[in-house]
Short mmCIF file of N, CA and C in Angstrom, two decimals:
data_model
loop_
_atom_site.label_atom_id
_atom_site.label_comp_id
_atom_site.label_asym_id
_atom_site.label_seq_id
_atom_site.Cartn_x
_atom_site.Cartn_y
_atom_site.Cartn_z
N MET A 174 211.98 -29.98 -136.57
CA MET A 174 210.94 -30.97 -136.51
C MET A 174 210.22 -31.02 -137.85
N GLY A 175 209.96 -32.21 -138.36
CA GLY A 175 209.34 -32.39 -139.67
C GLY A 175 207.84 -32.16 -139.64
N ARG A 176 207.30 -32.04 -140.80
CA ARG A 176 205.87 -31.85 -140.96
C ARG A 176 205.12 -33.14 -140.60
N ARG A 177 204.02 -33.01 -139.92
CA ARG A 177 203.23 -34.17 -139.54
C ARG A 177 202.26 -34.51 -140.66
N TYR A 178 202.25 -35.78 -141.04
CA TYR A 178 201.36 -36.25 -142.09
C TYR A 178 199.95 -36.36 -141.53
N ASP A 179 199.01 -35.68 -142.13
CA ASP A 179 197.64 -35.67 -141.63
C ASP A 179 196.68 -35.73 -142.82
N PRO A 180 196.43 -36.94 -143.35
CA PRO A 180 195.64 -37.07 -144.57
C PRO A 180 194.18 -36.63 -144.42
N GLY A 181 193.65 -36.60 -143.24
CA GLY A 181 192.25 -36.22 -143.04
C GLY A 181 192.03 -34.76 -142.75
N ARG A 182 193.09 -33.97 -142.77
CA ARG A 182 192.97 -32.58 -142.36
C ARG A 182 192.04 -31.77 -143.28
N ARG A 183 192.18 -31.94 -144.57
CA ARG A 183 191.32 -31.19 -145.51
C ARG A 183 189.84 -31.47 -145.22
N GLN A 184 189.51 -32.74 -144.99
CA GLN A 184 188.13 -33.10 -144.69
C GLN A 184 187.68 -32.51 -143.35
N ARG A 185 188.55 -32.53 -142.35
CA ARG A 185 188.20 -31.94 -141.05
C ARG A 185 187.95 -30.45 -141.19
N ILE A 186 188.71 -29.79 -142.05
CA ILE A 186 188.51 -28.35 -142.28
C ILE A 186 187.16 -28.12 -142.96
N THR A 187 186.84 -28.94 -143.94
CA THR A 187 185.54 -28.82 -144.62
C THR A 187 184.41 -29.06 -143.63
N ASP A 188 184.52 -30.10 -142.83
CA ASP A 188 183.50 -30.39 -141.81
C ASP A 188 183.35 -29.22 -140.84
N ALA A 189 184.47 -28.63 -140.46
CA ALA A 189 184.44 -27.48 -139.54
C ALA A 189 183.75 -26.30 -140.21
N ALA A 190 184.01 -26.07 -141.48
CA ALA A 190 183.36 -24.97 -142.21
C ALA A 190 181.85 -25.16 -142.20
N ILE A 191 181.41 -26.39 -142.40
CA ILE A 191 179.98 -26.67 -142.39
C ILE A 191 179.38 -26.39 -141.02
N ARG A 192 180.09 -26.78 -139.98
CA ARG A 192 179.60 -26.50 -138.62
C ARG A 192 179.55 -25.00 -138.34
N VAL A 193 180.56 -24.26 -138.79
CA VAL A 193 180.59 -22.81 -138.58
C VAL A 193 179.42 -22.15 -139.31
N VAL A 194 179.22 -22.52 -140.57
CA VAL A 194 178.11 -21.92 -141.33
C VAL A 194 176.78 -22.33 -140.71
N GLY A 195 176.67 -23.57 -140.28
CA GLY A 195 175.44 -24.03 -139.63
C GLY A 195 175.14 -23.26 -138.36
N ARG A 196 176.15 -22.90 -137.64
CA ARG A 196 175.99 -22.21 -136.35
C ARG A 196 175.89 -20.69 -136.52
N ASP A 197 176.78 -20.12 -137.36
CA ASP A 197 176.92 -18.66 -137.44
C ASP A 197 176.52 -18.06 -138.78
N GLY A 198 176.15 -18.90 -139.74
CA GLY A 198 175.83 -18.40 -141.07
C GLY A 198 177.11 -18.15 -141.86
N ILE A 199 176.93 -17.85 -143.13
CA ILE A 199 178.09 -17.60 -143.99
C ILE A 199 178.87 -16.38 -143.53
N ALA A 200 178.17 -15.41 -142.95
CA ALA A 200 178.84 -14.21 -142.46
C ALA A 200 179.86 -14.53 -141.37
N GLY A 201 179.66 -15.63 -140.66
CA GLY A 201 180.58 -16.01 -139.58
C GLY A 201 181.76 -16.84 -140.04
N LEU A 202 181.81 -17.14 -141.34
CA LEU A 202 182.88 -17.99 -141.87
C LEU A 202 184.14 -17.18 -142.16
N SER A 203 185.23 -17.62 -141.59
CA SER A 203 186.55 -17.04 -141.90
C SER A 203 187.57 -18.16 -141.72
N HIS A 204 188.74 -17.97 -142.27
CA HIS A 204 189.78 -18.97 -142.08
C HIS A 204 190.05 -19.16 -140.58
N ARG A 205 190.01 -18.07 -139.85
CA ARG A 205 190.29 -18.13 -138.41
C ARG A 205 189.22 -18.92 -137.67
N THR A 206 187.92 -18.68 -137.96
CA THR A 206 186.87 -19.41 -137.24
C THR A 206 186.89 -20.89 -137.60
N VAL A 207 187.20 -21.19 -138.86
CA VAL A 207 187.26 -22.59 -139.28
C VAL A 207 188.46 -23.29 -138.65
N ALA A 208 189.60 -22.61 -138.60
CA ALA A 208 190.79 -23.20 -137.98
C ALA A 208 190.52 -23.53 -136.51
N ALA A 209 189.87 -22.59 -135.82
CA ALA A 209 189.56 -22.83 -134.41
C ALA A 209 188.59 -24.00 -134.26
N GLU A 210 187.58 -24.06 -135.11
CA GLU A 210 186.58 -25.13 -135.05
C GLU A 210 187.20 -26.49 -135.36
N ALA A 211 188.14 -26.50 -136.32
CA ALA A 211 188.78 -27.77 -136.73
C ALA A 211 189.95 -28.13 -135.83
N ASP A 212 190.34 -27.19 -134.97
CA ASP A 212 191.49 -27.38 -134.09
C ASP A 212 192.75 -27.67 -134.91
N VAL A 213 192.97 -26.81 -135.90
CA VAL A 213 194.17 -26.88 -136.74
C VAL A 213 194.80 -25.50 -136.79
N PRO A 214 196.08 -25.41 -137.13
CA PRO A 214 196.70 -24.09 -137.28
C PRO A 214 196.03 -23.29 -138.41
N LEU A 215 195.97 -22.00 -138.26
CA LEU A 215 195.38 -21.12 -139.26
C LEU A 215 195.98 -21.37 -140.64
N GLY A 216 197.28 -21.60 -140.70
CA GLY A 216 197.94 -21.83 -141.98
C GLY A 216 197.43 -23.07 -142.70
N SER A 217 196.91 -24.03 -141.96
CA SER A 217 196.36 -25.23 -142.60
C SER A 217 195.13 -24.91 -143.43
N THR A 218 194.31 -24.01 -142.94
CA THR A 218 193.09 -23.69 -143.69
C THR A 218 193.45 -22.97 -144.99
N THR A 219 194.41 -22.08 -144.93
CA THR A 219 194.79 -21.36 -146.15
C THR A 219 195.64 -22.23 -147.07
N TYR A 220 196.29 -23.23 -146.54
CA TYR A 220 197.05 -24.17 -147.37
C TYR A 220 196.08 -25.01 -148.20
N HIS A 221 195.06 -25.53 -147.56
CA HIS A 221 194.10 -26.40 -148.24
C HIS A 221 193.06 -25.61 -149.04
N PHE A 222 192.73 -24.40 -148.59
CA PHE A 222 191.73 -23.56 -149.25
C PHE A 222 192.26 -22.13 -149.28
N ALA A 223 192.83 -21.74 -150.39
CA ALA A 223 193.46 -20.42 -150.49
C ALA A 223 192.47 -19.29 -150.24
N THR A 224 191.22 -19.49 -150.63
CA THR A 224 190.20 -18.45 -150.44
C THR A 224 188.99 -19.04 -149.71
N LEU A 225 188.19 -18.15 -149.15
CA LEU A 225 186.95 -18.60 -148.52
C LEU A 225 185.99 -19.17 -149.57
N GLU A 226 186.07 -18.65 -150.78
CA GLU A 226 185.24 -19.16 -151.87
C GLU A 226 185.53 -20.65 -152.10
N GLU A 227 186.81 -21.03 -152.11
CA GLU A 227 187.18 -22.44 -152.28
C GLU A 227 186.63 -23.29 -151.13
N LEU A 228 186.68 -22.75 -149.95
CA LEU A 228 186.16 -23.46 -148.78
C LEU A 228 184.64 -23.60 -148.88
N LEU A 229 183.96 -22.56 -149.33
CA LEU A 229 182.52 -22.64 -149.51
C LEU A 229 182.13 -23.65 -150.59
N VAL A 230 182.92 -23.71 -151.65
CA VAL A 230 182.66 -24.69 -152.71
C VAL A 230 182.74 -26.11 -152.14
N ALA A 231 183.77 -26.38 -151.37
CA ALA A 231 183.92 -27.71 -150.76
C ALA A 231 182.76 -27.99 -149.80
N ALA A 232 182.36 -26.99 -149.03
CA ALA A 232 181.25 -27.17 -148.09
C ALA A 232 179.94 -27.41 -148.83
N LEU A 233 179.69 -26.66 -149.91
CA LEU A 233 178.47 -26.84 -150.68
C LEU A 233 178.43 -28.22 -151.33
N ARG A 234 179.56 -28.64 -151.88
CA ARG A 234 179.60 -29.99 -152.49
C ARG A 234 179.24 -31.05 -151.45
N GLN A 235 179.81 -30.92 -150.28
CA GLN A 235 179.54 -31.91 -149.24
C GLN A 235 178.09 -31.82 -148.76
N ALA A 236 177.58 -30.61 -148.59
CA ALA A 236 176.19 -30.45 -148.14
C ALA A 236 175.22 -31.01 -149.16
N ASN A 237 175.53 -30.87 -150.44
CA ASN A 237 174.66 -31.39 -151.50
C ASN A 237 174.49 -32.90 -151.43
N GLU A 238 175.43 -33.57 -150.81
CA GLU A 238 175.36 -35.02 -150.72
C GLU A 238 174.20 -35.48 -149.83
N GLY A 239 173.68 -34.59 -148.98
CA GLY A 239 172.60 -34.96 -148.07
C GLY A 239 171.35 -35.40 -148.79
N PHE A 240 170.64 -34.48 -149.43
CA PHE A 240 169.41 -34.84 -150.12
C PHE A 240 169.71 -35.65 -151.36
N GLY A 241 170.86 -35.41 -151.96
CA GLY A 241 171.27 -36.21 -153.12
C GLY A 241 171.35 -37.68 -152.75
N GLY A 242 171.83 -37.97 -151.55
CA GLY A 242 171.90 -39.36 -151.09
C GLY A 242 170.51 -39.96 -150.89
N VAL A 243 169.59 -39.16 -150.36
CA VAL A 243 168.21 -39.63 -150.18
C VAL A 243 167.60 -39.95 -151.54
N LEU A 244 167.79 -39.06 -152.52
CA LEU A 244 167.25 -39.30 -153.86
C LEU A 244 167.90 -40.51 -154.54
N ALA A 245 169.20 -40.61 -154.43
CA ALA A 245 169.91 -41.72 -155.07
C ALA A 245 169.44 -43.06 -154.50
N GLU A 246 169.20 -43.10 -153.21
CA GLU A 246 168.72 -44.33 -152.58
C GLU A 246 167.31 -44.66 -153.06
N LEU A 247 166.51 -43.63 -153.21
CA LEU A 247 165.13 -43.81 -153.61
C LEU A 247 164.98 -44.12 -155.09
N LEU A 248 165.87 -43.58 -155.91
CA LEU A 248 165.77 -43.71 -157.36
C LEU A 248 167.02 -44.42 -157.90
N PRO A 249 167.12 -45.73 -157.70
CA PRO A 249 168.32 -46.45 -158.14
C PRO A 249 168.48 -46.43 -159.66
N ASP A 250 169.64 -46.86 -160.14
CA ASP A 250 169.96 -46.82 -161.57
C ASP A 250 168.89 -47.46 -162.44
N GLN A 251 168.42 -48.60 -162.05
CA GLN A 251 167.44 -49.27 -162.89
C GLN A 251 166.09 -48.57 -162.75
N ALA A 252 165.47 -48.31 -163.90
CA ALA A 252 164.17 -47.66 -163.89
C ALA A 252 163.15 -48.60 -163.26
N GLN A 253 162.22 -48.04 -162.54
CA GLN A 253 161.20 -48.86 -161.91
C GLN A 253 159.88 -48.12 -161.92
N GLY A 254 158.81 -48.85 -161.81
CA GLY A 254 157.49 -48.24 -161.77
C GLY A 254 157.17 -47.76 -160.38
N GLY A 255 155.92 -47.74 -160.06
CA GLY A 255 155.51 -47.31 -158.74
C GLY A 255 155.00 -45.88 -158.78
N ASP A 256 154.67 -45.39 -157.63
CA ASP A 256 154.10 -44.06 -157.48
C ASP A 256 155.22 -43.06 -157.22
N LEU A 257 155.67 -42.42 -158.28
CA LEU A 257 156.78 -41.48 -158.17
C LEU A 257 156.44 -40.32 -157.23
N ALA A 258 155.23 -39.79 -157.34
CA ALA A 258 154.83 -38.68 -156.46
C ALA A 258 154.92 -39.09 -154.99
N ALA A 259 154.45 -40.28 -154.68
CA ALA A 259 154.50 -40.76 -153.29
C ALA A 259 155.95 -40.97 -152.85
N ASP A 260 156.77 -41.51 -153.74
CA ASP A 260 158.19 -41.72 -153.41
C ASP A 260 158.89 -40.39 -153.13
N LEU A 261 158.62 -39.40 -153.96
CA LEU A 261 159.27 -38.09 -153.78
C LEU A 261 158.75 -37.38 -152.54
N ALA A 262 157.46 -37.49 -152.30
CA ALA A 262 156.89 -36.87 -151.09
C ALA A 262 157.50 -37.51 -149.84
N ARG A 263 157.69 -38.83 -149.90
CA ARG A 263 158.31 -39.54 -148.77
C ARG A 263 159.76 -39.09 -148.59
N ALA A 264 160.48 -38.91 -149.72
CA ALA A 264 161.87 -38.45 -149.65
C ALA A 264 161.95 -37.06 -149.02
N LEU A 265 161.05 -36.18 -149.41
CA LEU A 265 161.03 -34.84 -148.80
C LEU A 265 160.74 -34.94 -147.31
N GLY A 266 159.82 -35.82 -146.95
CA GLY A 266 159.50 -36.02 -145.54
C GLY A 266 160.69 -36.52 -144.75
N GLN A 267 161.43 -37.45 -145.35
CA GLN A 267 162.65 -37.95 -144.71
C GLN A 267 163.64 -36.82 -144.50
N TRP A 268 163.84 -36.03 -145.53
CA TRP A 268 164.83 -34.96 -145.50
C TRP A 268 164.44 -33.88 -144.51
N LEU A 269 163.18 -33.45 -144.58
CA LEU A 269 162.72 -32.38 -143.69
C LEU A 269 162.45 -32.89 -142.27
N GLY A 270 162.24 -34.18 -142.13
CA GLY A 270 161.96 -34.75 -140.81
C GLY A 270 163.21 -35.05 -140.01
N GLY A 271 164.37 -34.97 -140.67
CA GLY A 271 165.62 -35.21 -139.98
C GLY A 271 166.10 -33.94 -139.30
N ASP A 272 167.38 -33.75 -139.31
CA ASP A 272 168.00 -32.58 -138.70
C ASP A 272 167.77 -31.37 -139.60
N ARG A 273 166.85 -30.50 -139.22
CA ARG A 273 166.50 -29.34 -140.06
C ARG A 273 167.68 -28.39 -140.25
N THR A 274 168.60 -28.37 -139.31
CA THR A 274 169.74 -27.47 -139.48
C THR A 274 170.57 -27.89 -140.70
N LYS A 275 170.61 -29.18 -141.01
CA LYS A 275 171.32 -29.63 -142.21
C LYS A 275 170.62 -29.13 -143.47
N VAL A 276 169.31 -29.19 -143.46
CA VAL A 276 168.54 -28.73 -144.61
C VAL A 276 168.73 -27.22 -144.77
N GLU A 277 168.64 -26.49 -143.67
CA GLU A 277 168.84 -25.04 -143.70
C GLU A 277 170.24 -24.70 -144.21
N LEU A 278 171.22 -25.44 -143.73
CA LEU A 278 172.60 -25.21 -144.15
C LEU A 278 172.74 -25.43 -145.65
N GLU A 279 172.17 -26.51 -146.15
CA GLU A 279 172.27 -26.80 -147.58
C GLU A 279 171.67 -25.66 -148.39
N TYR A 280 170.50 -25.17 -147.98
CA TYR A 280 169.87 -24.07 -148.71
C TYR A 280 170.66 -22.77 -148.56
N GLU A 281 171.20 -22.52 -147.39
CA GLU A 281 172.00 -21.31 -147.22
C GLU A 281 173.20 -21.32 -148.15
N LEU A 282 173.87 -22.44 -148.23
CA LEU A 282 175.02 -22.54 -149.13
C LEU A 282 174.58 -22.46 -150.60
N TYR A 283 173.50 -23.12 -150.90
CA TYR A 283 172.96 -23.14 -152.26
C TYR A 283 172.58 -21.72 -152.71
N LEU A 284 171.87 -21.00 -151.84
CA LEU A 284 171.44 -19.64 -152.17
C LEU A 284 172.58 -18.62 -152.13
N ALA A 285 173.67 -18.97 -151.47
CA ALA A 285 174.83 -18.08 -151.47
C ALA A 285 175.37 -17.87 -152.88
N ALA A 286 175.06 -18.80 -153.77
CA ALA A 286 175.50 -18.69 -155.16
C ALA A 286 174.91 -17.46 -155.84
N LEU A 287 173.83 -16.90 -155.30
CA LEU A 287 173.26 -15.68 -155.86
C LEU A 287 174.26 -14.52 -155.80
N ARG A 288 175.04 -14.48 -154.73
CA ARG A 288 175.98 -13.38 -154.52
C ARG A 288 177.44 -13.78 -154.76
N ARG A 289 177.68 -15.07 -154.83
CA ARG A 289 179.04 -15.57 -155.00
C ARG A 289 179.12 -16.42 -156.27
N PRO A 290 179.53 -15.81 -157.37
CA PRO A 290 179.55 -16.52 -158.66
C PRO A 290 180.37 -17.80 -158.65
N GLY A 291 181.36 -17.90 -157.80
CA GLY A 291 182.17 -19.11 -157.74
C GLY A 291 181.40 -20.33 -157.28
N LEU A 292 180.27 -20.11 -156.60
CA LEU A 292 179.44 -21.22 -156.13
C LEU A 292 178.42 -21.66 -157.18
N ARG A 293 178.19 -20.83 -158.17
CA ARG A 293 177.14 -21.15 -159.16
C ARG A 293 177.37 -22.47 -159.88
N PRO A 294 178.59 -22.77 -160.32
CA PRO A 294 178.78 -24.06 -160.98
C PRO A 294 178.45 -25.26 -160.08
N VAL A 295 178.72 -25.13 -158.80
CA VAL A 295 178.43 -26.22 -157.86
C VAL A 295 176.92 -26.35 -157.68
N ALA A 296 176.23 -25.22 -157.57
CA ALA A 296 174.77 -25.25 -157.45
C ALA A 296 174.15 -25.84 -158.72
N ALA A 297 174.68 -25.45 -159.87
CA ALA A 297 174.17 -25.99 -161.15
C ALA A 297 174.47 -27.48 -161.26
N GLU A 298 175.63 -27.88 -160.79
CA GLU A 298 176.01 -29.30 -160.80
C GLU A 298 175.02 -30.11 -159.97
N TRP A 299 174.67 -29.59 -158.79
CA TRP A 299 173.70 -30.28 -157.94
C TRP A 299 172.35 -30.39 -158.65
N THR A 300 171.90 -29.30 -159.28
CA THR A 300 170.62 -29.30 -159.98
C THR A 300 170.64 -30.33 -161.11
N ASP A 301 171.72 -30.37 -161.86
CA ASP A 301 171.84 -31.34 -162.96
C ASP A 301 171.83 -32.77 -162.45
N GLN A 302 172.56 -33.03 -161.37
CA GLN A 302 172.61 -34.39 -160.82
C GLN A 302 171.25 -34.82 -160.28
N ALA A 303 170.58 -33.92 -159.57
CA ALA A 303 169.27 -34.25 -159.02
C ALA A 303 168.26 -34.48 -160.14
N ALA A 304 168.30 -33.63 -161.17
CA ALA A 304 167.38 -33.80 -162.30
C ALA A 304 167.66 -35.13 -163.01
N ALA A 305 168.93 -35.50 -163.13
CA ALA A 305 169.27 -36.78 -163.77
C ALA A 305 168.72 -37.96 -162.95
N LEU A 306 168.79 -37.84 -161.63
CA LEU A 306 168.22 -38.89 -160.78
C LEU A 306 166.71 -38.99 -160.97
N LEU A 307 166.04 -37.85 -161.02
CA LEU A 307 164.60 -37.85 -161.21
C LEU A 307 164.22 -38.36 -162.60
N ALA A 308 165.06 -38.08 -163.59
CA ALA A 308 164.78 -38.50 -164.97
C ALA A 308 164.87 -40.02 -165.12
N ARG A 309 165.34 -40.72 -164.11
CA ARG A 309 165.31 -42.19 -164.15
C ARG A 309 163.87 -42.69 -164.14
N ARG A 310 162.97 -41.87 -163.62
CA ARG A 310 161.57 -42.30 -163.47
C ARG A 310 160.59 -41.47 -164.29
N THR A 311 161.09 -40.43 -164.97
CA THR A 311 160.22 -39.59 -165.78
C THR A 311 161.07 -38.94 -166.87
N ASP A 312 160.46 -38.08 -167.66
CA ASP A 312 161.22 -37.42 -168.72
C ASP A 312 162.01 -36.25 -168.14
N PRO A 313 163.04 -35.77 -168.86
CA PRO A 313 163.92 -34.70 -168.34
C PRO A 313 163.20 -33.39 -168.01
N VAL A 314 162.21 -32.99 -168.79
CA VAL A 314 161.50 -31.74 -168.52
C VAL A 314 160.68 -31.87 -167.24
N THR A 315 159.98 -32.98 -167.10
CA THR A 315 159.20 -33.21 -165.87
C THR A 315 160.13 -33.31 -164.67
N ALA A 316 161.29 -33.93 -164.86
CA ALA A 316 162.26 -34.04 -163.76
C ALA A 316 162.66 -32.65 -163.26
N ARG A 317 162.93 -31.73 -164.16
CA ARG A 317 163.29 -30.35 -163.76
C ARG A 317 162.13 -29.67 -163.04
N ALA A 318 160.91 -29.86 -163.55
CA ALA A 318 159.75 -29.25 -162.91
C ALA A 318 159.54 -29.82 -161.51
N LEU A 319 159.69 -31.14 -161.37
CA LEU A 319 159.56 -31.76 -160.04
C LEU A 319 160.60 -31.23 -159.07
N LEU A 320 161.82 -31.08 -159.55
CA LEU A 320 162.89 -30.56 -158.70
C LEU A 320 162.57 -29.13 -158.24
N ALA A 321 162.08 -28.30 -159.15
CA ALA A 321 161.72 -26.92 -158.79
C ALA A 321 160.61 -26.92 -157.74
N LEU A 322 159.62 -27.78 -157.93
CA LEU A 322 158.53 -27.85 -156.97
C LEU A 322 159.03 -28.34 -155.61
N MET A 323 159.88 -29.34 -155.61
CA MET A 323 160.43 -29.87 -154.36
C MET A 323 161.23 -28.80 -153.63
N ASP A 324 162.02 -28.03 -154.37
CA ASP A 324 162.76 -26.92 -153.75
C ASP A 324 161.79 -25.92 -153.14
N GLY A 325 160.73 -25.60 -153.87
CA GLY A 325 159.74 -24.65 -153.36
C GLY A 325 159.07 -25.15 -152.09
N ILE A 326 158.72 -26.41 -152.08
CA ILE A 326 158.08 -26.98 -150.89
C ILE A 326 159.04 -26.91 -149.70
N CYS A 327 160.28 -27.29 -149.91
CA CYS A 327 161.27 -27.25 -148.82
C CYS A 327 161.45 -25.83 -148.30
N LEU A 328 161.60 -24.88 -149.21
CA LEU A 328 161.80 -23.49 -148.78
C LEU A 328 160.59 -22.96 -148.02
N GLN A 329 159.39 -23.29 -148.46
CA GLN A 329 158.20 -22.83 -147.75
C GLN A 329 158.16 -23.40 -146.34
N VAL A 330 158.45 -24.67 -146.20
CA VAL A 330 158.45 -25.28 -144.87
C VAL A 330 159.51 -24.63 -143.99
N LEU A 331 160.71 -24.42 -144.55
CA LEU A 331 161.80 -23.84 -143.76
C LEU A 331 161.50 -22.38 -143.38
N LEU A 332 160.98 -21.61 -144.33
CA LEU A 332 160.77 -20.18 -144.08
C LEU A 332 159.58 -19.90 -143.18
N THR A 333 158.57 -20.77 -143.21
CA THR A 333 157.40 -20.54 -142.37
C THR A 333 157.53 -21.21 -141.02
N GLY A 334 158.49 -22.15 -140.92
CA GLY A 334 158.63 -22.90 -139.68
C GLY A 334 157.49 -23.90 -139.50
N GLY A 335 156.74 -24.10 -140.56
CA GLY A 335 155.60 -25.01 -140.49
C GLY A 335 156.03 -26.46 -140.54
N SER A 336 155.04 -27.31 -140.44
CA SER A 336 155.34 -28.73 -140.53
C SER A 336 155.12 -29.18 -141.96
N TYR A 337 155.79 -30.24 -142.32
CA TYR A 337 155.70 -30.79 -143.67
C TYR A 337 154.47 -31.68 -143.77
N ASP A 338 153.69 -31.49 -144.82
CA ASP A 338 152.49 -32.28 -145.05
C ASP A 338 152.74 -33.18 -146.26
N GLU A 339 153.06 -34.44 -145.99
CA GLU A 339 153.42 -35.38 -147.05
C GLU A 339 152.29 -35.60 -148.05
N GLY A 340 151.07 -35.67 -147.57
CA GLY A 340 149.92 -35.87 -148.46
C GLY A 340 149.75 -34.70 -149.43
N TYR A 341 149.88 -33.50 -148.91
CA TYR A 341 149.77 -32.31 -149.75
C TYR A 341 150.88 -32.29 -150.79
N ALA A 342 152.10 -32.60 -150.36
CA ALA A 342 153.24 -32.62 -151.29
C ALA A 342 153.01 -33.67 -152.37
N ARG A 343 152.50 -34.83 -151.99
CA ARG A 343 152.23 -35.88 -152.97
C ARG A 343 151.22 -35.41 -154.00
N THR A 344 150.17 -34.73 -153.55
CA THR A 344 149.14 -34.22 -154.46
C THR A 344 149.75 -33.23 -155.44
N LEU A 345 150.56 -32.31 -154.95
CA LEU A 345 151.20 -31.32 -155.83
C LEU A 345 152.14 -31.99 -156.83
N LEU A 346 152.97 -32.89 -156.33
CA LEU A 346 153.93 -33.58 -157.21
C LEU A 346 153.20 -34.40 -158.28
N ALA A 347 152.12 -35.05 -157.92
CA ALA A 347 151.36 -35.87 -158.86
C ALA A 347 150.80 -35.04 -160.01
N ARG A 348 150.50 -33.79 -159.76
CA ARG A 348 149.95 -32.92 -160.81
C ARG A 348 150.96 -32.67 -161.94
N LEU A 349 152.24 -32.81 -161.63
CA LEU A 349 153.28 -32.57 -162.64
C LEU A 349 153.67 -33.81 -163.42
N ILE A 350 153.30 -34.98 -162.92
CA ILE A 350 153.75 -36.23 -163.52
C ILE A 350 152.74 -36.68 -164.57
N PRO A 351 153.23 -36.85 -165.82
CA PRO A 351 152.31 -37.28 -166.89
C PRO A 351 151.79 -38.70 -166.68
#
């Protein structure tokens, strides 16, 4: 019997990895758990991703698209005026007001780069892309500072289990904008 053509399998495996990490954390990720979650043979996961590091890279890239998409929508290519602090505070509110498990997953994968050097280039890539989006409305140094503050705000909300205060975030963000 010939091999079955399945062009979406790699994506299904990546999606399954994200669900496994979201449910069980990175410690619960293995080729076996991902294969079971994706309902594919174990050999498919190792065919598409020889190592768990490769699978984590794909998962991190995909997870980064979440808030990156919110920022890209908010900060289109053409520069525009308006209240950048309010726009960014609203974006954080959108992101944190949605499915928090997605936000937690993104940060878990992002912070995994501390212990997994193979993830660092992907984390740096995300930081560079987000800073470039922010630099559409401000200078590059301020864009990096805003990104750091936004990360801090998100982490504080996630770690304390508190609610997001858009007005407070806007006030903090405005202090950094020249």
